[in-house]
Amino acid sequence: MFLIACNDDDDPVPMEEDDIVDVVMASGDFTVLESAVVEADLVTTLKGDGPFTVFAPTDAAFTMFLDDTGMSASDLLGNSSLADILTYHVLAGEVVAADVSAGEVGTVNGASFYVSEDVDGNFWINGSAMVVDTNIEASNGVIHTLDYVIMPPSESIAEIAVGMTTASTPEFTQLVGALQRADLVDAVSGDEGDLTVFTPTDAAFQALYDTNPNWNDYNDIPMETLTAVLTAHVVPARAFSQDLRTGTSLTPLNTDASLAVDLGAGTVGGAALNTGMLNIHATNGVIHVINDVILP
């Protein structure tokens, strides 16, 4: 499409429509994104022929992200990984809303993000950012708007869990100890694979011990039982919370178990989902924290 301008002789001159950078800069909703694109030296790239698909966080999305991470805008703009963060929001090729579907999507960054469709038909990326506006056209592609910033994961499920054991408020100490005792740490390690791990809190394990007087900690659980319990918490597929549907069941590594989903009750396999700690994205899958131990 072209806009018509006039030269000094009043002859019509074709003017190309705005490219992606022009659209971002002309909008009042993307001022942080605009600054980030300039700081990361991506203006020339995003003015190129493309076509590109850009999932663009709004200013409100950046504000929420910065609040959650404890960063300032200057911290973000000075981040050495800024270009990697921004290119994680960009696809090579034009993908309009009608062609968006659930599944893995490769980005210009080189890492993949994962699209989910929730029960209301909304699309989400990595379980954390919802697509709130679509099909903003530009001469070299299309822009879809996000309500949060997405980040490529940098740690495996095992690394995230182990890291939490030494946090200022430690968590997952019982789960990590149990995995180590059962020699299952490698099963949730590495950057490859697609896993969903439902991770019980330390309080959940304590509740299990309280109902079994002979168990003071994971060392007291018979090895066969411990292995069966732990493998019932690991599903060999990457399922974000938006992918879950009431009335369906997930099949974990322990194939003798079946994890029924009940979104109304907020449970999977009878264990209550911790709604404040869902969709923790890892290189090899996703973590959902649960407030009960699943007993197959």
PDB file of C-alpha atoms in Angstrom:
ATOM      1  CA  MET A   1       0.000   0.000   0.000  1.00  0.00           C
ATOM      2  CA  PHE A   2       1.230   3.533  -0.723  1.00  0.00           C
ATOM      3  CA  LEU A   3       0.420   6.976   0.591  1.00  0.00           C
ATOM      4  CA  ILE A   4       0.426   9.913  -1.822  1.00  0.00           C
ATOM      5  CA  ALA A   5       2.512  13.040  -1.203  1.00  0.00           C
ATOM      6  CA  CYS A   6       3.215  16.023  -3.463  1.00  0.00           C
ATOM      7  CA  ASN A   7       6.482  17.488  -4.631  1.00  0.00           C
ATOM      8  CA  ASP A   8       7.167  21.144  -5.327  1.00  0.00           C
ATOM      9  CA  ASP A   9       5.615  20.808  -8.788  1.00  0.00           C
ATOM     10  CA  ASP A  10       2.424  19.347  -7.290  1.00  0.00           C
ATOM     11  CA  ASP A  11       3.078  16.043  -9.036  1.00  0.00           C
ATOM     12  CA  PRO A  12       2.013  12.988  -7.016  1.00  0.00           C
ATOM     13  CA  VAL A  13       4.929  11.098  -5.454  1.00  0.00           C
ATOM     14  CA  PRO A  14       4.420   7.608  -4.016  1.00  0.00           C
ATOM     15  CA  MET A  15       5.402   7.264  -0.352  1.00  0.00           C
ATOM     16  CA  GLU A  16       5.870   3.823   1.154  1.00  0.00           C
ATOM     17  CA  GLU A  17       3.845   3.011   4.233  1.00  0.00           C
ATOM     18  CA  ASP A  18       5.603   2.907   7.609  1.00  0.00           C
ATOM     19  CA  ASP A  19       7.959   0.057   8.422  1.00  0.00           C
ATOM     20  CA  ILE A  20       8.002  -1.701  11.801  1.00  0.00           C
ATOM     21  CA  VAL A  21      10.335   0.847  13.399  1.00  0.00           C
ATOM     22  CA  ASP A  22       8.210   3.726  12.108  1.00  0.00           C
ATOM     23  CA  VAL A  23       5.054   2.143  13.569  1.00  0.00           C
ATOM     24  CA  VAL A  24       6.727   1.621  16.954  1.00  0.00           C
ATOM     25  CA  MET A  25       8.059   5.161  17.050  1.00  0.00           C
ATOM     26  CA  ALA A  26       4.737   6.686  16.009  1.00  0.00           C
ATOM     27  CA  SER A  27       2.820   4.887  18.754  1.00  0.00           C
ATOM     28  CA  GLY A  28       2.505   6.207  22.277  1.00  0.00           C
ATOM     29  CA  ASP A  29       2.334   2.659  23.633  1.00  0.00           C
ATOM     30  CA  PHE A  30       5.869   1.523  22.778  1.00  0.00           C
ATOM     31  CA  THR A  31       8.201   4.219  24.111  1.00  0.00           C
ATOM     32  CA  VAL A  32      10.300   1.777  26.167  1.00  0.00           C
ATOM     33  CA  LEU A  33      10.486  -0.643  23.258  1.00  0.00           C
ATOM     34  CA  GLU A  34      11.554   2.219  20.994  1.00  0.00           C
ATOM     35  CA  SER A  35      14.389   3.161  23.369  1.00  0.00           C
ATOM     36  CA  ALA A  36      15.435  -0.482  23.650  1.00  0.00           C
ATOM     37  CA  VAL A  37      15.526  -0.997  19.879  1.00  0.00           C
ATOM     38  CA  VAL A  38      17.694   2.102  19.476  1.00  0.00           C
ATOM     39  CA  GLU A  39      20.001   1.142  22.376  1.00  0.00           C
ATOM     40  CA  ALA A  40      20.418  -2.416  21.044  1.00  0.00           C
ATOM     41  CA  ASP A  41      21.306  -1.055  17.579  1.00  0.00           C
ATOM     42  CA  LEU A  42      18.440  -2.942  15.932  1.00  0.00           C
ATOM     43  CA  VAL A  43      16.867  -0.025  14.055  1.00  0.00           C
ATOM     44  CA  THR A  44      18.535  -0.843  10.744  1.00  0.00           C
ATOM     45  CA  THR A  45      17.672  -4.532  11.088  1.00  0.00           C
ATOM     46  CA  LEU A  46      13.979  -3.892  11.755  1.00  0.00           C
ATOM     47  CA  LYS A  47      13.855  -1.388   8.911  1.00  0.00           C
ATOM     48  CA  GLY A  48      15.097  -4.091   6.561  1.00  0.00           C
ATOM     49  CA  ASP A  49      13.072  -5.915   3.951  1.00  0.00           C
ATOM     50  CA  GLY A  50      12.029  -8.703   6.315  1.00  0.00           C
ATOM     51  CA  PRO A  51       9.310  -9.621   6.491  1.00  0.00           C
ATOM     52  CA  PHE A  52       9.260  -9.829  10.284  1.00  0.00           C
ATOM     53  CA  THR A  53       6.679 -10.639  12.911  1.00  0.00           C
ATOM     54  CA  VAL A  54       7.230  -8.673  16.106  1.00  0.00           C
ATOM     55  CA  PHE A  55       5.541  -9.510  19.401  1.00  0.00           C
ATOM     56  CA  ALA A  56       5.798  -6.065  20.958  1.00  0.00           C
ATOM     57  CA  PRO A  57       5.462  -5.478  24.730  1.00  0.00           C
ATOM     58  CA  THR A  58       3.664  -2.275  25.605  1.00  0.00           C
ATOM     59  CA  ASP A  59       5.000   0.281  28.073  1.00  0.00           C
ATOM     60  CA  ALA A  60       2.675  -1.222  30.689  1.00  0.00           C
ATOM     61  CA  ALA A  61       4.148  -4.649  29.925  1.00  0.00           C
ATOM     62  CA  PHE A  62       7.677  -3.340  30.480  1.00  0.00           C
ATOM     63  CA  THR A  63       6.615  -1.630  33.715  1.00  0.00           C
ATOM     64  CA  MET A  64       5.192  -4.878  35.091  1.00  0.00           C
ATOM     65  CA  PHE A  65       8.252  -6.829  33.977  1.00  0.00           C
ATOM     66  CA  LEU A  66      10.653  -4.346  35.590  1.00  0.00           C
ATOM     67  CA  ASP A  67       8.646  -4.359  38.823  1.00  0.00           C
ATOM     68  CA  ASP A  68       8.692  -8.166  38.936  1.00  0.00           C
ATOM     69  CA  THR A  69      12.428  -8.412  38.262  1.00  0.00           C
ATOM     70  CA  GLY A  70      13.489  -5.494  40.436  1.00  0.00           C
ATOM     71  CA  MET A  71      15.160  -3.799  37.484  1.00  0.00           C
ATOM     72  CA  SER A  72      15.024  -0.155  36.443  1.00  0.00           C
ATOM     73  CA  ALA A  73      14.574   1.010  32.866  1.00  0.00           C
ATOM     74  CA  SER A  74      18.235   2.031  32.809  1.00  0.00           C
ATOM     75  CA  ASP A  75      19.203  -1.452  34.031  1.00  0.00           C
ATOM     76  CA  LEU A  76      17.289  -2.943  31.142  1.00  0.00           C
ATOM     77  CA  LEU A  77      18.684  -0.586  28.518  1.00  0.00           C
ATOM     78  CA  GLY A  78      22.204  -1.204  29.804  1.00  0.00           C
ATOM     79  CA  ASN A  79      21.800  -4.978  29.893  1.00  0.00           C
ATOM     80  CA  SER A  80      24.437  -6.745  27.813  1.00  0.00           C
ATOM     81  CA  SER A  81      21.748  -9.218  26.680  1.00  0.00           C
ATOM     82  CA  LEU A  82      19.317  -6.523  25.511  1.00  0.00           C
ATOM     83  CA  ALA A  83      19.619  -7.445  21.837  1.00  0.00           C
ATOM     84  CA  ASP A  84      19.023 -11.126  22.665  1.00  0.00           C
ATOM     85  CA  ILE A  85      15.937 -10.217  24.706  1.00  0.00           C
ATOM     86  CA  LEU A  86      14.497  -8.105  21.889  1.00  0.00           C
ATOM     87  CA  THR A  87      15.217 -10.601  19.096  1.00  0.00           C
ATOM     88  CA  TYR A  88      13.448 -13.258  21.203  1.00  0.00           C
ATOM     89  CA  HIS A  89      10.309 -11.256  20.380  1.00  0.00           C
ATOM     90  CA  VAL A  90      10.908 -11.376  16.619  1.00  0.00           C
ATOM     91  CA  LEU A  91      10.130 -14.042  14.021  1.00  0.00           C
ATOM     92  CA  ALA A  92      11.563 -14.263  10.529  1.00  0.00           C
ATOM     93  CA  GLY A  93       8.575 -14.129   8.169  1.00  0.00           C
ATOM     94  CA  GLU A  94       5.111 -12.658   8.493  1.00  0.00           C
ATOM     95  CA  VAL A  95       2.668 -14.540  10.731  1.00  0.00           C
ATOM     96  CA  VAL A  96      -0.770 -12.965  10.946  1.00  0.00           C
ATOM     97  CA  ALA A  97      -3.115 -13.712  13.839  1.00  0.00           C
ATOM     98  CA  ALA A  98      -5.128 -16.255  11.863  1.00  0.00           C
ATOM     99  CA  ASP A  99      -1.962 -18.343  11.422  1.00  0.00           C
ATOM    100  CA  VAL A 100      -0.920 -18.333  15.088  1.00  0.00           C
ATOM    101  CA  SER A 101      -1.350 -21.737  16.708  1.00  0.00           C
ATOM    102  CA  ALA A 102      -0.200 -23.527  19.839  1.00  0.00           C
ATOM    103  CA  GLY A 103       3.266 -25.030  19.835  1.00  0.00           C
ATOM    104  CA  GLU A 104       6.969 -24.289  19.581  1.00  0.00           C
ATOM    105  CA  VAL A 105       8.057 -21.256  17.545  1.00  0.00           C
ATOM    106  CA  GLY A 106      11.620 -20.450  16.474  1.00  0.00           C
ATOM    107  CA  THR A 107      12.701 -16.830  16.913  1.00  0.00           C
ATOM    108  CA  VAL A 108      15.381 -14.616  15.363  1.00  0.00           C
ATOM    109  CA  ASN A 109      17.193 -15.001  18.693  1.00  0.00           C
ATOM    110  CA  GLY A 110      17.788 -18.669  17.885  1.00  0.00           C
ATOM    111  CA  ALA A 111      15.826 -19.848  20.933  1.00  0.00           C
ATOM    112  CA  SER A 112      12.228 -21.019  20.760  1.00  0.00           C
ATOM    113  CA  PHE A 113       9.205 -19.697  22.556  1.00  0.00           C
ATOM    114  CA  TYR A 114       6.008 -21.648  23.140  1.00  0.00           C
ATOM    115  CA  VAL A 115       2.486 -20.577  22.250  1.00  0.00           C
ATOM    116  CA  SER A 116      -0.496 -21.794  24.283  1.00  0.00           C
ATOM    117  CA  GLU A 117      -4.213 -21.209  23.806  1.00  0.00           C
ATOM    118  CA  ASP A 118      -6.239 -20.890  27.002  1.00  0.00           C
ATOM    119  CA  VAL A 119      -9.819 -22.039  27.554  1.00  0.00           C
ATOM    120  CA  ASP A 120     -11.128 -18.618  26.460  1.00  0.00           C
ATOM    121  CA  GLY A 121      -9.242 -18.689  23.168  1.00  0.00           C
ATOM    122  CA  ASN A 122      -6.528 -16.229  24.190  1.00  0.00           C
ATOM    123  CA  PHE A 123      -2.993 -16.894  23.004  1.00  0.00           C
ATOM    124  CA  TRP A 124      -0.075 -16.811  25.444  1.00  0.00           C
ATOM    125  CA  ILE A 125       3.685 -17.048  25.039  1.00  0.00           C
ATOM    126  CA  ASN A 126       5.663 -19.118  27.571  1.00  0.00           C
ATOM    127  CA  GLY A 127       2.642 -19.009  29.854  1.00  0.00           C
ATOM    128  CA  SER A 128       3.491 -15.461  30.945  1.00  0.00           C
ATOM    129  CA  ALA A 129       2.626 -12.994  28.154  1.00  0.00           C
ATOM    130  CA  MET A 130      -0.801 -12.735  26.552  1.00  0.00           C
ATOM    131  CA  VAL A 131      -1.322 -11.476  23.020  1.00  0.00           C
ATOM    132  CA  VAL A 132      -3.652  -8.500  23.516  1.00  0.00           C
ATOM    133  CA  ASP A 133      -3.702  -6.918  20.058  1.00  0.00           C
ATOM    134  CA  THR A 134      -2.937  -8.306  16.625  1.00  0.00           C
ATOM    135  CA  ASN A 135      -2.229  -7.550  12.987  1.00  0.00           C
ATOM    136  CA  ILE A 136      -0.743  -4.070  13.248  1.00  0.00           C
ATOM    137  CA  GLU A 137       0.493  -3.840   9.680  1.00  0.00           C
ATOM    138  CA  ALA A 138       3.796  -2.421   8.504  1.00  0.00           C
ATOM    139  CA  SER A 139       5.511  -2.361   5.138  1.00  0.00           C
ATOM    140  CA  ASN A 140       7.974  -5.059   6.204  1.00  0.00           C
ATOM    141  CA  GLY A 141       5.856  -7.241   8.450  1.00  0.00           C
ATOM    142  CA  VAL A 142       3.295  -7.299  11.205  1.00  0.00           C
ATOM    143  CA  ILE A 143       3.178  -6.456  14.915  1.00  0.00           C
ATOM    144  CA  HIS A 144       1.240  -8.246  17.640  1.00  0.00           C
ATOM    145  CA  THR A 145       1.059  -6.650  21.100  1.00  0.00           C
ATOM    146  CA  LEU A 146       2.015  -8.410  24.366  1.00  0.00           C
ATOM    147  CA  ASP A 147       1.087  -7.562  27.946  1.00  0.00           C
ATOM    148  CA  TYR A 148       4.436  -8.798  29.324  1.00  0.00           C
ATOM    149  CA  VAL A 149       8.075  -9.178  28.312  1.00  0.00           C
ATOM    150  CA  ILE A 150       9.254 -12.686  27.417  1.00  0.00           C
ATOM    151  CA  MET A 151      12.747 -13.927  28.236  1.00  0.00           C
ATOM    152  CA  PRO A 152      14.601 -16.942  26.822  1.00  0.00           C
ATOM    153  CA  PRO A 153      15.204 -19.410  29.665  1.00  0.00           C
ATOM    154  CA  SER A 154      18.791 -19.865  30.805  1.00  0.00           C
ATOM    155  CA  GLU A 155      18.550 -22.674  33.388  1.00  0.00           C
ATOM    156  CA  SER A 156      17.294 -26.237  33.343  1.00  0.00           C
ATOM    157  CA  ILE A 157      14.559 -27.516  35.636  1.00  0.00           C
ATOM    158  CA  ALA A 158      17.208 -29.078  37.892  1.00  0.00           C
ATOM    159  CA  GLU A 159      19.233 -25.851  38.039  1.00  0.00           C
ATOM    160  CA  ILE A 160      16.156 -23.798  38.950  1.00  0.00           C
ATOM    161  CA  ALA A 161      15.145 -26.223  41.712  1.00  0.00           C
ATOM    162  CA  VAL A 162      18.665 -26.477  43.145  1.00  0.00           C
ATOM    163  CA  GLY A 163      19.027 -22.703  43.039  1.00  0.00           C
ATOM    164  CA  MET A 164      15.853 -22.321  45.078  1.00  0.00           C
ATOM    165  CA  THR A 165      17.304 -24.483  47.863  1.00  0.00           C
ATOM    166  CA  THR A 166      19.875 -21.780  48.634  1.00  0.00           C
ATOM    167  CA  ALA A 167      17.567 -18.764  48.231  1.00  0.00           C
ATOM    168  CA  SER A 168      17.043 -16.363  51.137  1.00  0.00           C
ATOM    169  CA  THR A 169      13.827 -18.290  51.770  1.00  0.00           C
ATOM    170  CA  PRO A 170      14.835 -21.831  50.766  1.00  0.00           C
ATOM    171  CA  GLU A 171      12.374 -24.008  48.859  1.00  0.00           C
ATOM    172  CA  PHE A 172      12.396 -27.448  47.219  1.00  0.00           C
ATOM    173  CA  THR A 173      15.037 -28.786  49.638  1.00  0.00           C
ATOM    174  CA  GLN A 174      13.047 -32.000  50.128  1.00  0.00           C
ATOM    175  CA  LEU A 175      12.356 -32.467  46.420  1.00  0.00           C
ATOM    176  CA  VAL A 176      15.991 -31.931  45.420  1.00  0.00           C
ATOM    177  CA  GLY A 177      17.202 -34.253  48.176  1.00  0.00           C
ATOM    178  CA  ALA A 178      14.703 -36.902  47.112  1.00  0.00           C
ATOM    179  CA  LEU A 179      15.748 -36.611  43.447  1.00  0.00           C
ATOM    180  CA  GLN A 180      19.384 -36.964  44.425  1.00  0.00           C
ATOM    181  CA  ARG A 181      18.704 -40.011  46.573  1.00  0.00           C
ATOM    182  CA  ALA A 182      16.677 -41.672  43.795  1.00  0.00           C
ATOM    183  CA  ASP A 183      19.341 -40.764  41.201  1.00  0.00           C
ATOM    184  CA  LEU A 184      16.796 -38.817  39.137  1.00  0.00           C
ATOM    185  CA  VAL A 185      18.514 -35.407  38.924  1.00  0.00           C
ATOM    186  CA  ASP A 186      19.796 -36.174  35.430  1.00  0.00           C
ATOM    187  CA  ALA A 187      16.228 -36.863  34.291  1.00  0.00           C
ATOM    188  CA  VAL A 188      15.358 -33.174  34.774  1.00  0.00           C
ATOM    189  CA  SER A 189      18.728 -31.702  33.789  1.00  0.00           C
ATOM    190  CA  GLY A 190      20.139 -30.314  30.555  1.00  0.00           C
ATOM    191  CA  ASP A 191      18.992 -27.888  27.903  1.00  0.00           C
ATOM    192  CA  GLU A 192      17.225 -30.430  25.703  1.00  0.00           C
ATOM    193  CA  GLY A 193      13.843 -32.044  26.112  1.00  0.00           C
ATOM    194  CA  ASP A 194      10.254 -31.160  26.843  1.00  0.00           C
ATOM    195  CA  LEU A 195       9.163 -31.834  30.405  1.00  0.00           C
ATOM    196  CA  THR A 196       6.509 -30.577  32.770  1.00  0.00           C
ATOM    197  CA  VAL A 197       7.426 -31.015  36.426  1.00  0.00           C
ATOM    198  CA  PHE A 198       4.901 -30.528  39.194  1.00  0.00           C
ATOM    199  CA  THR A 199       7.154 -29.579  42.099  1.00  0.00           C
ATOM    200  CA  PRO A 200       5.866 -30.018  45.669  1.00  0.00           C
ATOM    201  CA  THR A 201       6.880 -27.420  48.213  1.00  0.00           C
ATOM    202  CA  ASP A 202       8.776 -28.334  51.374  1.00  0.00           C
ATOM    203  CA  ALA A 203       5.496 -27.832  53.273  1.00  0.00           C
ATOM    204  CA  ALA A 204       3.854 -30.399  50.988  1.00  0.00           C
ATOM    205  CA  PHE A 205       6.540 -32.952  51.833  1.00  0.00           C
ATOM    206  CA  GLN A 206       6.195 -32.163  55.539  1.00  0.00           C
ATOM    207  CA  ALA A 207       2.466 -32.827  55.307  1.00  0.00           C
ATOM    208  CA  LEU A 208       3.289 -36.192  53.733  1.00  0.00           C
ATOM    209  CA  TYR A 209       5.672 -37.040  56.575  1.00  0.00           C
ATOM    210  CA  ASP A 210       3.071 -35.970  59.148  1.00  0.00           C
ATOM    211  CA  THR A 211       0.629 -38.541  57.794  1.00  0.00           C
ATOM    212  CA  ASN A 212       3.274 -41.289  57.811  1.00  0.00           C
ATOM    213  CA  PRO A 213       4.780 -41.544  61.318  1.00  0.00           C
ATOM    214  CA  ASN A 214       7.667 -43.724  60.112  1.00  0.00           C
ATOM    215  CA  TRP A 215       8.859 -41.043  57.655  1.00  0.00           C
ATOM    216  CA  ASN A 216      10.829 -38.121  59.044  1.00  0.00           C
ATOM    217  CA  ASP A 217      12.199 -37.123  55.649  1.00  0.00           C
ATOM    218  CA  TYR A 218      12.772 -38.525  52.138  1.00  0.00           C
ATOM    219  CA  ASN A 219      15.520 -40.831  53.420  1.00  0.00           C
ATOM    220  CA  ASP A 220      12.907 -42.856  55.288  1.00  0.00           C
ATOM    221  CA  ILE A 221      10.732 -43.499  52.228  1.00  0.00           C
ATOM    222  CA  PRO A 222      11.380 -46.934  50.666  1.00  0.00           C
ATOM    223  CA  MET A 223      13.324 -46.461  47.434  1.00  0.00           C
ATOM    224  CA  GLU A 224      10.736 -48.166  45.241  1.00  0.00           C
ATOM    225  CA  THR A 225       8.009 -45.955  46.673  1.00  0.00           C
ATOM    226  CA  LEU A 226      10.141 -42.824  46.413  1.00  0.00           C
ATOM    227  CA  THR A 227      10.937 -43.467  42.756  1.00  0.00           C
ATOM    228  CA  ALA A 228       7.289 -44.158  41.950  1.00  0.00           C
ATOM    229  CA  VAL A 229       6.208 -40.941  43.671  1.00  0.00           C
ATOM    230  CA  LEU A 230       8.846 -38.731  42.055  1.00  0.00           C
ATOM    231  CA  THR A 231       8.287 -40.039  38.528  1.00  0.00           C
ATOM    232  CA  ALA A 232       4.557 -39.397  38.976  1.00  0.00           C
ATOM    233  CA  HIS A 233       5.397 -35.675  39.102  1.00  0.00           C
ATOM    234  CA  VAL A 234       7.204 -35.532  35.749  1.00  0.00           C
ATOM    235  CA  VAL A 235       5.297 -35.412  32.443  1.00  0.00           C
ATOM    236  CA  PRO A 236       7.305 -35.940  29.223  1.00  0.00           C
ATOM    237  CA  ALA A 237       5.713 -32.959  27.433  1.00  0.00           C
ATOM    238  CA  ARG A 238       5.898 -29.184  27.839  1.00  0.00           C
ATOM    239  CA  ALA A 239       2.476 -28.102  29.158  1.00  0.00           C
ATOM    240  CA  PHE A 240       1.916 -24.551  30.361  1.00  0.00           C
ATOM    241  CA  SER A 241      -1.050 -23.843  32.620  1.00  0.00           C
ATOM    242  CA  GLN A 242      -2.992 -22.422  29.649  1.00  0.00           C
ATOM    243  CA  ASP A 243      -2.658 -25.799  27.887  1.00  0.00           C
ATOM    244  CA  LEU A 244      -4.450 -27.653  30.677  1.00  0.00           C
ATOM    245  CA  ARG A 245      -8.097 -28.638  30.277  1.00  0.00           C
ATOM    246  CA  THR A 246     -10.557 -29.967  32.837  1.00  0.00           C
ATOM    247  CA  GLY A 247     -11.528 -33.550  32.176  1.00  0.00           C
ATOM    248  CA  THR A 248      -8.209 -34.503  30.587  1.00  0.00           C
ATOM    249  CA  SER A 249      -5.362 -36.432  32.169  1.00  0.00           C
ATOM    250  CA  LEU A 250      -1.589 -36.206  31.859  1.00  0.00           C
ATOM    251  CA  THR A 251       0.551 -39.336  31.706  1.00  0.00           C
ATOM    252  CA  PRO A 252       3.773 -38.948  33.733  1.00  0.00           C
ATOM    253  CA  LEU A 253       7.009 -40.923  33.545  1.00  0.00           C
ATOM    254  CA  ASN A 254       5.406 -43.293  36.031  1.00  0.00           C
ATOM    255  CA  THR A 255       2.994 -44.731  33.492  1.00  0.00           C
ATOM    256  CA  ASP A 256       1.030 -46.495  36.227  1.00  0.00           C
ATOM    257  CA  ALA A 257      -0.138 -43.045  37.336  1.00  0.00           C
ATOM    258  CA  SER A 258      -2.561 -40.661  35.632  1.00  0.00           C
ATOM    259  CA  LEU A 259      -2.836 -36.986  36.545  1.00  0.00           C
ATOM    260  CA  ALA A 260      -6.412 -35.789  36.187  1.00  0.00           C
ATOM    261  CA  VAL A 261      -6.839 -32.057  35.533  1.00  0.00           C
ATOM    262  CA  ASP A 262      -9.559 -30.111  37.339  1.00  0.00           C
ATOM    263  CA  LEU A 263      -9.216 -26.389  36.697  1.00  0.00           C
ATOM    264  CA  GLY A 264     -12.325 -25.611  38.740  1.00  0.00           C
ATOM    265  CA  ALA A 265     -10.739 -27.174  41.810  1.00  0.00           C
ATOM    266  CA  GLY A 266      -7.287 -25.956  40.773  1.00  0.00           C
ATOM    267  CA  THR A 267      -5.753 -29.414  40.964  1.00  0.00           C
ATOM    268  CA  VAL A 268      -3.648 -31.790  38.899  1.00  0.00           C
ATOM    269  CA  GLY A 269      -3.460 -35.378  40.070  1.00  0.00           C
ATOM    270  CA  GLY A 270      -5.364 -34.302  43.176  1.00  0.00           C
ATOM    271  CA  ALA A 271      -2.605 -31.844  44.157  1.00  0.00           C
ATOM    272  CA  ALA A 272      -3.440 -28.150  44.517  1.00  0.00           C
ATOM    273  CA  LEU A 273      -1.677 -25.895  42.037  1.00  0.00           C
ATOM    274  CA  ASN A 274       0.166 -22.967  43.624  1.00  0.00           C
ATOM    275  CA  THR A 275      -1.313 -20.233  41.431  1.00  0.00           C
ATOM    276  CA  GLY A 276       1.470 -17.792  42.274  1.00  0.00           C
ATOM    277  CA  MET A 277       4.183 -20.131  41.004  1.00  0.00           C
ATOM    278  CA  LEU A 278       3.057 -21.549  37.683  1.00  0.00           C
ATOM    279  CA  ASN A 279       4.791 -21.534  34.292  1.00  0.00           C
ATOM    280  CA  ILE A 280       8.370 -21.253  35.562  1.00  0.00           C
ATOM    281  CA  HIS A 281      10.090 -21.642  32.210  1.00  0.00           C
ATOM    282  CA  ALA A 282      13.264 -23.710  31.904  1.00  0.00           C
ATOM    283  CA  THR A 283      15.489 -24.701  29.008  1.00  0.00           C
ATOM    284  CA  ASN A 284      14.105 -28.232  29.111  1.00  0.00           C
ATOM    285  CA  GLY A 285      10.513 -27.612  30.116  1.00  0.00           C
ATOM    286  CA  VAL A 286       8.269 -25.903  32.602  1.00  0.00           C
ATOM    287  CA  ILE A 287       7.736 -26.057  36.360  1.00  0.00           C
ATOM    288  CA  HIS A 288       4.394 -25.777  38.146  1.00  0.00           C
ATOM    289  CA  VAL A 289       4.591 -25.609  41.933  1.00  0.00           C
ATOM    290  CA  ILE A 290       2.040 -27.691  43.832  1.00  0.00           C
ATOM    291  CA  ASN A 291       1.008 -27.628  47.478  1.00  0.00           C
ATOM    292  CA  ASP A 292       0.631 -31.407  47.849  1.00  0.00           C
ATOM    293  CA  VAL A 293       2.693 -34.469  47.016  1.00  0.00           C
ATOM    294  CA  ILE A 294       1.056 -36.583  44.320  1.00  0.00           C
ATOM    295  CA  LEU A 295       0.680 -40.172  45.483  1.00  0.00           C
ATOM    296  CA  PRO A 296       0.208 -42.608  42.571  1.00  0.00           C
TER     297      PRO A 296
END
